[in-house]
Amino acid sequence: MVMKSNIINIEKTVDSRLIAEETGDRHSEVMRKISTMIGYISENAKLRSQDYFIKSNYKAKGNNKTYPCYLLTKMGCEMYAHKLTGMKGTLFTAFYVKKFHEMDEELRLQNQDSYMIEDPVKRAEKWLEEHKRMDKLEKTNKKLQDKADAYDATLGDTSVMPIGELAKYIEQKLNANGYVAHIGRNNFFKYLRKHGYLIKSGAEYNLPTSSAMRLKLFKVVQIPIKKGGWIDTFKSVTRATAKSKTYFLNKAEEIVEMK
């Protein structure tokens, strides 16, 4: 026996197993009739069988194997009912009309605010659902606000600069003193890794080493990563402190020789 509550879904379709149960036919016979009707529909280019019968599957409780079934829309139920005669056809028509009415009512209640629902039990259920949704929204908003605050803090931190900017600063200082040099961002990163200022590999690649942090040459900041126009997560990146300007300017000759 199939549990009816498990096979009526929110897309307003009825499972072919439930049809077998209501009509007293074997499910294999219901499937055969539907397959025959799909074959007829497929002969007409103006019709789509998916408007009536949707292929699906289910797992049997006994052996957990997957078996095919169909989900019938309201039009599919009407078409199937036309294949039935006498009392069986009448009872099945009454069944699916009632079932789709119940689903319409369920969807209506889902879109209705709790205070508008007359039934006290359903009103309480909807009230709980609304508050759970509000709590979830508040937590999401709090998380987004925390990220936004962190982003603002990153933008407002003028005490640090990107590694590439530090490389340009050293290069400009050298050029101003008559020393023609081009350091470049990539060469500077290479130098910092080689001399133990940045981590060479792994998940913390290009983040400061503990010795560089003790010297207060760098600071790790969180940069927002956007996805679909929204801040999705944050990435840890290395920024140079004001102290690093003097420190690495004194090592300019060594840095230039990295080229």
Short mmCIF file of C-alpha atoms in Angstrom, two decimals, residues 16-17 29 43 58 70 73 97 103-104 119 122 133 144 146 174 178 183 190 202 204 216 227 257:
data_model
loop_
_atom_site.label_atom_id
_atom_site.label_comp_id
_atom_site.label_asym_id
_atom_site.label_seq_id
_atom_site.Cartn_x
_atom_site.Cartn_y
_atom_site.Cartn_z
CA SER A 16 0.47 7.04 -11.05
CA ARG A 17 0.77 4.74 -8.03
CA GLU A 29 -1.44 -1.63 -16.06
CA GLU A 43 1.99 11.75 -33.14
CA TYR A 58 10.44 6.19 -6.86
CA TYR A 70 4.36 9.03 -13.95
CA THR A 73 -1.21 16.92 -14.22
CA VAL A 97 -11.28 16.76 -8.78
CA MET A 103 -3.90 21.17 -3.59
CA ASP A 104 -5.26 24.51 -4.79
CA ASP A 119 -8.79 27.81 10.88
CA LYS A 122 -3.65 26.23 10.27
CA ARG A 133 11.38 32.42 7.88
CA LEU A 144 25.70 40.08 5.22
CA ASP A 146 29.05 41.69 9.18
CA LEU A 174 65.11 54.30 -6.96
CA GLY A 178 68.91 58.24 -10.64
CA ILE A 183 61.00 45.62 -10.13
CA LYS A 190 59.11 35.93 -5.99
CA GLY A 202 49.85 25.31 0.36
CA GLU A 204 48.39 29.91 2.92
CA LYS A 216 55.31 43.92 11.41
CA LYS A 227 29.21 35.87 -6.83
CA GLU A 257 68.98 41.51 -8.67
#
